[in-house]
PDB file of C-alpha atoms in Angstrom:
ATOM      1  CA  MET A  17       0.000   0.000   0.000  1.00  0.00           C
ATOM      2  CA  GLY A  18       1.023   3.581  -0.415  1.00  0.00           C
ATOM      3  CA  GLN A  19       1.997   3.310  -4.081  1.00  0.00           C
ATOM      4  CA  ALA A  20       1.380   6.476  -6.066  1.00  0.00           C
ATOM      5  CA  VAL A  21      -1.328   6.425  -8.736  1.00  0.00           C
ATOM      6  CA  ASN A  22      -2.004   8.804 -11.609  1.00  0.00           C
ATOM      7  CA  ILE A  23      -5.546   8.753 -12.959  1.00  0.00           C
ATOM      8  CA  THR A  24      -6.704  10.288 -16.218  1.00  0.00           C
ATOM      9  CA  VAL A  25     -10.361  10.376 -17.236  1.00  0.00           C
ATOM     10  CA  ALA A  26     -11.490  10.193 -20.867  1.00  0.00           C
ATOM     11  CA  GLY A  27     -13.787  13.220 -20.432  1.00  0.00           C
ATOM     12  CA  LEU A  28     -10.953  15.325 -18.931  1.00  0.00           C
ATOM     13  CA  PRO A  29      -7.937  14.415 -21.084  1.00  0.00           C
ATOM     14  CA  ASN A  30      -5.718  17.271 -19.887  1.00  0.00           C
ATOM     15  CA  ARG A  31      -6.153  16.541 -16.162  1.00  0.00           C
ATOM     16  CA  VAL A  32      -4.113  14.105 -14.096  1.00  0.00           C
ATOM     17  CA  PHE A  33      -5.525  13.192 -10.693  1.00  0.00           C
ATOM     18  CA  ARG A  34      -2.964  11.941  -8.183  1.00  0.00           C
ATOM     19  CA  SER A  35      -3.518   9.700  -5.207  1.00  0.00           C
ATOM     20  CA  ARG A  36      -2.020   6.765  -3.317  1.00  0.00           C
ATOM     21  CA  ILE A  37      -3.267   3.215  -2.870  1.00  0.00           C
ATOM     22  CA  GLU A  38      -5.050   3.042   0.486  1.00  0.00           C
ATOM     23  CA  LEU A  39      -6.204  -0.554   0.509  1.00  0.00           C
ATOM     24  CA  ILE A  40      -5.354  -3.808  -1.235  1.00  0.00           C
ATOM     25  CA  ASP A  41      -7.752  -6.589  -0.340  1.00  0.00           C
ATOM     26  CA  SER A  42      -6.038  -9.618   1.140  1.00  0.00           C
ATOM     27  CA  VAL A  43      -8.363 -12.065  -0.615  1.00  0.00           C
ATOM     28  CA  VAL A  44      -8.384 -13.026  -4.281  1.00  0.00           C
ATOM     29  CA  ASP A  45     -11.912 -13.839  -5.450  1.00  0.00           C
ATOM     30  CA  PRO A  46     -11.644 -17.496  -6.524  1.00  0.00           C
ATOM     31  CA  ALA A  47     -14.385 -17.158  -9.141  1.00  0.00           C
ATOM     32  CA  THR A  48     -13.101 -14.017 -10.867  1.00  0.00           C
ATOM     33  CA  GLN A  49      -9.455 -13.992  -9.720  1.00  0.00           C
ATOM     34  CA  ARG A  50      -9.789 -10.291  -8.870  1.00  0.00           C
ATOM     35  CA  VAL A  51      -8.364  -8.287  -5.990  1.00  0.00           C
ATOM     36  CA  ALA A  52      -9.947  -5.030  -4.889  1.00  0.00           C
ATOM     37  CA  VAL A  53      -7.646  -1.989  -4.731  1.00  0.00           C
ATOM     38  CA  ARG A  54      -8.735   1.435  -3.434  1.00  0.00           C
ATOM     39  CA  ALA A  55      -7.342   4.923  -3.957  1.00  0.00           C
ATOM     40  CA  SER A  56      -9.390   7.998  -3.007  1.00  0.00           C
ATOM     41  CA  LEU A  57      -9.562  11.224  -4.988  1.00  0.00           C
ATOM     42  CA  ALA A  58     -10.652  14.686  -3.953  1.00  0.00           C
ATOM     43  CA  ASN A  59     -13.650  15.638  -6.102  1.00  0.00           C
ATOM     44  CA  SER A  60     -14.986  18.818  -4.506  1.00  0.00           C
ATOM     45  CA  SER A  61     -15.462  20.413  -7.950  1.00  0.00           C
ATOM     46  CA  GLN A  62     -17.567  17.413  -9.061  1.00  0.00           C
ATOM     47  CA  GLU A  63     -15.460  16.980 -12.225  1.00  0.00           C
ATOM     48  CA  LEU A  64     -15.332  13.199 -11.804  1.00  0.00           C
ATOM     49  CA  LYS A  65     -18.611  11.512 -12.717  1.00  0.00           C
ATOM     50  CA  PRO A  66     -19.768   7.996 -11.765  1.00  0.00           C
ATOM     51  CA  GLY A  67     -19.164   5.480 -14.540  1.00  0.00           C
ATOM     52  CA  SER A  68     -16.486   7.560 -16.298  1.00  0.00           C
ATOM     53  CA  PHE A  69     -13.791   5.589 -18.109  1.00  0.00           C
ATOM     54  CA  ALA A  70     -10.397   6.162 -16.491  1.00  0.00           C
ATOM     55  CA  THR A  71      -6.822   5.054 -17.058  1.00  0.00           C
ATOM     56  CA  VAL A  72      -4.888   4.352 -13.868  1.00  0.00           C
ATOM     57  CA  GLN A  73      -1.107   4.170 -13.645  1.00  0.00           C
ATOM     58  CA  ILE A  74       0.271   2.529 -10.506  1.00  0.00           C
ATOM     59  CA  PHE A  75       3.843   3.383  -9.579  1.00  0.00           C
ATOM     60  CA  ASP A  76       5.878   1.176  -7.283  1.00  0.00           C
ATOM     61  CA  ASP A  77       8.711   3.366  -6.084  1.00  0.00           C
ATOM     62  CA  ARG A  78      10.106   0.479  -4.050  1.00  0.00           C
ATOM     63  CA  GLN A  79      11.247  -1.284  -7.260  1.00  0.00           C
ATOM     64  CA  THR A  80      10.817  -4.785  -5.883  1.00  0.00           C
ATOM     65  CA  ARG A  81      11.628  -7.867  -7.916  1.00  0.00           C
ATOM     66  CA  ASN A  82       9.042 -10.233  -6.408  1.00  0.00           C
ATOM     67  CA  ALA A  83       5.728  -9.037  -7.776  1.00  0.00           C
ATOM     68  CA  VAL A  84       2.300 -10.401  -8.592  1.00  0.00           C
ATOM     69  CA  MET A  85       1.371  -9.745 -12.206  1.00  0.00           C
ATOM     70  CA  ILE A  86      -2.228  -9.989 -13.387  1.00  0.00           C
ATOM     71  CA  PRO A  87      -2.766 -10.732 -17.081  1.00  0.00           C
ATOM     72  CA  GLN A  88      -5.250  -8.540 -18.916  1.00  0.00           C
ATOM     73  CA  SER A  89      -7.269 -11.666 -19.768  1.00  0.00           C
ATOM     74  CA  ALA A  90      -8.004 -12.117 -16.030  1.00  0.00           C
ATOM     75  CA  ILE A  91      -9.812  -8.779 -15.815  1.00  0.00           C
ATOM     76  CA  VAL A  92     -13.572  -9.218 -16.079  1.00  0.00           C
ATOM     77  CA  GLU A  93     -16.061  -6.350 -16.122  1.00  0.00           C
ATOM     78  CA  PRO A  94     -18.619  -6.855 -13.338  1.00  0.00           C
ATOM     79  CA  VAL A  95     -22.243  -6.772 -14.466  1.00  0.00           C
ATOM     80  CA  ASP A  96     -23.771  -5.587 -11.197  1.00  0.00           C
ATOM     81  CA  GLN A  97     -21.040  -3.197 -10.002  1.00  0.00           C
ATOM     82  CA  PRO A  98     -19.416   0.051 -11.193  1.00  0.00           C
ATOM     83  CA  PRO A  99     -16.921  -0.391 -14.073  1.00  0.00           C
ATOM     84  CA  LEU A 100     -13.477  -1.710 -13.317  1.00  0.00           C
ATOM     85  CA  CYS A 101     -10.392   0.317 -14.221  1.00  0.00           C
ATOM     86  CA  LEU A 102      -7.770  -1.362 -16.387  1.00  0.00           C
ATOM     87  CA  CYS A 103      -4.386  -0.495 -14.906  1.00  0.00           C
ATOM     88  CA  ARG A 104      -1.279  -0.104 -17.010  1.00  0.00           C
ATOM     89  CA  MET A 105       1.645  -1.040 -14.834  1.00  0.00           C
ATOM     90  CA  VAL A 106       4.551   1.365 -14.932  1.00  0.00           C
ATOM     91  CA  LEU A 107       6.571  -0.814 -12.545  1.00  0.00           C
ATOM     92  CA  PRO A 108       5.568  -4.157 -10.999  1.00  0.00           C
ATOM     93  CA  LEU A 109       3.214  -3.836  -8.055  1.00  0.00           C
ATOM     94  CA  LYS A 110       4.034  -5.840  -4.943  1.00  0.00           C
ATOM     95  CA  LEU A 111       1.005  -6.983  -2.989  1.00  0.00           C
ATOM     96  CA  SER A 112       1.618  -7.242   0.734  1.00  0.00           C
ATOM     97  CA  LYS A 113      -0.513  -7.863   3.803  1.00  0.00           C
TER      98      LYS A 113
END
């Protein structure tokens, strides 16, 4: 946790929202093979709208060698939940408890 994230939204192409990962779930869903990750953003100006498509870059400034990599084919859009963000990894992300 604590890795920096840069988020760009399709409707606001010239804006980069910055945050840090606050939570990485400790359980992998056995049916979907997904792990929940949370980063909060300030949105007092209401620029970010629910359901907007976003690109998220996750930076691991610790530069660890042992990392969990998730193939794009393992990412499944949930039918009954808000859209999932597809993350482009800048450096490998290390999941820890």
